[in-house]
Amino acid sequence: MTAKGCFSYKNATVNGFNITNQLQVRVEAIDNNVAKIYTTDENGNPLPMPVNVSLRTGDDVNVPVYNNEFLIVWIESYVLAVGGVDILWLHNQKQQAFSASNGITAFSL
């Protein structure tokens, strides 16, 4: 696991991760307390949330998909899995510090 940067609920920076050549995961603030995690293709076009992508809290509570997004709040930590394999960890700090599996590349917009 390697650190991949931080996410802040206080600015408009969109953080993203290349999961495959055709699938990106992006994290974007909605307001100072809520953000969304959603998927796009390599060109940034929104995709429906794949059925093999899941999110759970640090307490192992599954987060449901809502309108093809996961909604997250700053008071929790989260783990994103693809195909049952944990690939992305968001550590609570009133910002999220990303860690990702080897081979996952990160970007900011």
Tab-separated table of C-alpha atoms in Angstrom:
chain	number	residue	atom	x	y	z
A	1	MET	CA	0.000	0.000	0.000
A	2	THR	CA	1.359	3.405	-0.945
A	3	ALA	CA	0.142	6.917	-0.127
A	4	LYS	CA	-1.502	8.684	-3.074
A	5	GLY	CA	-2.302	12.130	-1.666
A	6	CYS	CA	-5.135	13.782	0.224
A	7	PHE	CA	-8.695	14.843	-0.481
A	8	SER	CA	-10.217	17.933	1.106
A	9	TYR	CA	-13.907	18.691	1.508
A	10	LYS	CA	-12.956	22.382	1.486
A	11	ASN	CA	-11.940	22.849	-2.151
A	12	ALA	CA	-13.033	21.984	-5.671
A	13	THR	CA	-10.164	19.627	-6.520
A	14	VAL	CA	-11.381	16.320	-7.944
A	15	ASN	CA	-9.121	13.415	-7.056
A	16	GLY	CA	-9.090	10.363	-9.255
A	17	PHE	CA	-7.578	6.916	-9.586
A	18	ASN	CA	-6.979	4.846	-12.698
A	19	ILE	CA	-8.345	1.427	-11.793
A	20	THR	CA	-8.049	-0.067	-15.293
A	21	ASN	CA	-7.406	1.398	-18.759
A	22	GLN	CA	-11.157	2.009	-19.100
A	23	LEU	CA	-12.213	2.711	-15.499
A	24	GLN	CA	-11.452	5.633	-13.210
A	25	VAL	CA	-12.759	6.331	-9.715
A	26	ARG	CA	-13.162	10.001	-8.776
A	27	VAL	CA	-13.767	11.689	-5.439
A	28	GLU	CA	-15.400	15.134	-5.474
A	29	ALA	CA	-16.691	17.356	-2.669
A	30	ILE	CA	-20.371	18.253	-2.696
A	31	ASP	CA	-20.052	20.608	0.294
A	32	ASN	CA	-17.826	20.962	3.386
A	33	ASN	CA	-19.201	17.730	4.907
A	34	VAL	CA	-20.219	15.439	2.031
A	35	ALA	CA	-18.406	14.126	-1.030
A	36	LYS	CA	-19.203	11.647	-3.769
A	37	ILE	CA	-17.271	8.751	-5.225
A	38	TYR	CA	-18.166	7.930	-8.810
A	39	THR	CA	-16.775	6.108	-11.834
A	40	THR	CA	-15.822	7.431	-15.269
A	41	ASP	CA	-14.196	6.150	-18.409
A	42	GLU	CA	-10.670	7.223	-19.362
A	43	ASN	CA	-12.097	10.415	-20.929
A	44	GLY	CA	-13.978	11.458	-17.788
A	45	ASN	CA	-17.426	10.440	-19.020
A	46	PRO	CA	-19.593	9.214	-16.110
A	47	LEU	CA	-20.279	5.484	-15.944
A	48	PRO	CA	-22.852	3.521	-13.986
A	49	MET	CA	-21.302	2.148	-10.799
A	50	PRO	CA	-20.015	-1.334	-11.707
A	51	VAL	CA	-21.611	-4.111	-9.653
A	52	ASN	CA	-18.151	-5.352	-8.615
A	53	VAL	CA	-17.244	-2.002	-6.973
A	54	SER	CA	-18.158	-1.688	-3.293
A	55	LEU	CA	-17.505	0.740	-0.468
A	56	ARG	CA	-17.568	0.122	3.255
A	57	THR	CA	-16.823	2.181	6.336
A	58	GLY	CA	-13.892	1.521	8.622
A	59	ASP	CA	-16.371	-0.393	10.800
A	60	ASP	CA	-17.189	-2.753	7.869
A	61	VAL	CA	-20.635	-1.270	7.163
A	62	ASN	CA	-21.483	-1.387	3.445
A	63	VAL	CA	-22.268	1.972	1.851
A	64	PRO	CA	-25.112	1.717	-0.692
A	65	VAL	CA	-24.857	3.123	-4.195
A	66	TYR	CA	-27.090	6.171	-4.639
A	67	ASN	CA	-27.632	7.543	-8.177
A	68	ASN	CA	-24.497	5.689	-9.389
A	69	GLU	CA	-22.390	7.276	-6.635
A	70	PHE	CA	-21.248	6.538	-3.127
A	71	LEU	CA	-21.822	9.440	-0.727
A	72	ILE	CA	-19.170	9.876	1.967
A	73	VAL	CA	-18.756	12.176	4.984
A	74	TRP	CA	-15.635	13.430	6.704
A	75	ILE	CA	-16.322	11.701	10.038
A	76	GLU	CA	-15.786	8.193	8.601
A	77	SER	CA	-12.923	6.228	7.084
A	78	TYR	CA	-13.675	4.094	4.024
A	79	VAL	CA	-12.383	1.173	1.975
A	80	LEU	CA	-13.177	0.794	-1.731
A	81	ALA	CA	-13.028	-2.696	-3.206
A	82	VAL	CA	-13.187	-3.954	-6.779
A	83	GLY	CA	-14.098	-7.577	-7.265
A	84	GLY	CA	-13.815	-8.137	-3.516
A	85	VAL	CA	-10.211	-6.861	-3.403
A	86	ASP	CA	-9.496	-3.753	-1.315
A	87	ILE	CA	-7.775	-1.203	-3.542
A	88	LEU	CA	-8.328	2.237	-1.999
A	89	TRP	CA	-8.382	3.401	1.631
A	90	LEU	CA	-9.689	6.816	2.681
A	91	HIS	CA	-8.448	7.709	6.162
A	92	ASN	CA	-10.493	10.268	8.136
A	93	GLN	CA	-8.703	13.593	8.802
A	94	LYS	CA	-11.422	16.147	7.754
A	95	GLN	CA	-9.688	15.378	4.563
A	96	GLN	CA	-9.115	11.921	3.161
A	97	ALA	CA	-5.584	10.545	2.835
A	98	PHE	CA	-5.504	8.048	-0.027
A	99	SER	CA	-3.616	4.768	-0.093
A	100	ALA	CA	-3.884	2.456	-3.084
A	101	SER	CA	-2.681	-0.910	-4.279
A	102	ASN	CA	0.542	-1.055	-6.285
A	103	GLY	CA	-0.142	-0.270	-9.939
A	104	ILE	CA	-2.991	2.183	-9.218
A	105	THR	CA	-2.018	5.652	-10.471
A	106	ALA	CA	-3.542	8.845	-9.102
A	107	PHE	CA	-4.428	12.209	-10.616
A	108	SER	CA	-6.028	15.527	-9.622
A	109	LEU	CA	-8.109	17.813	-11.854
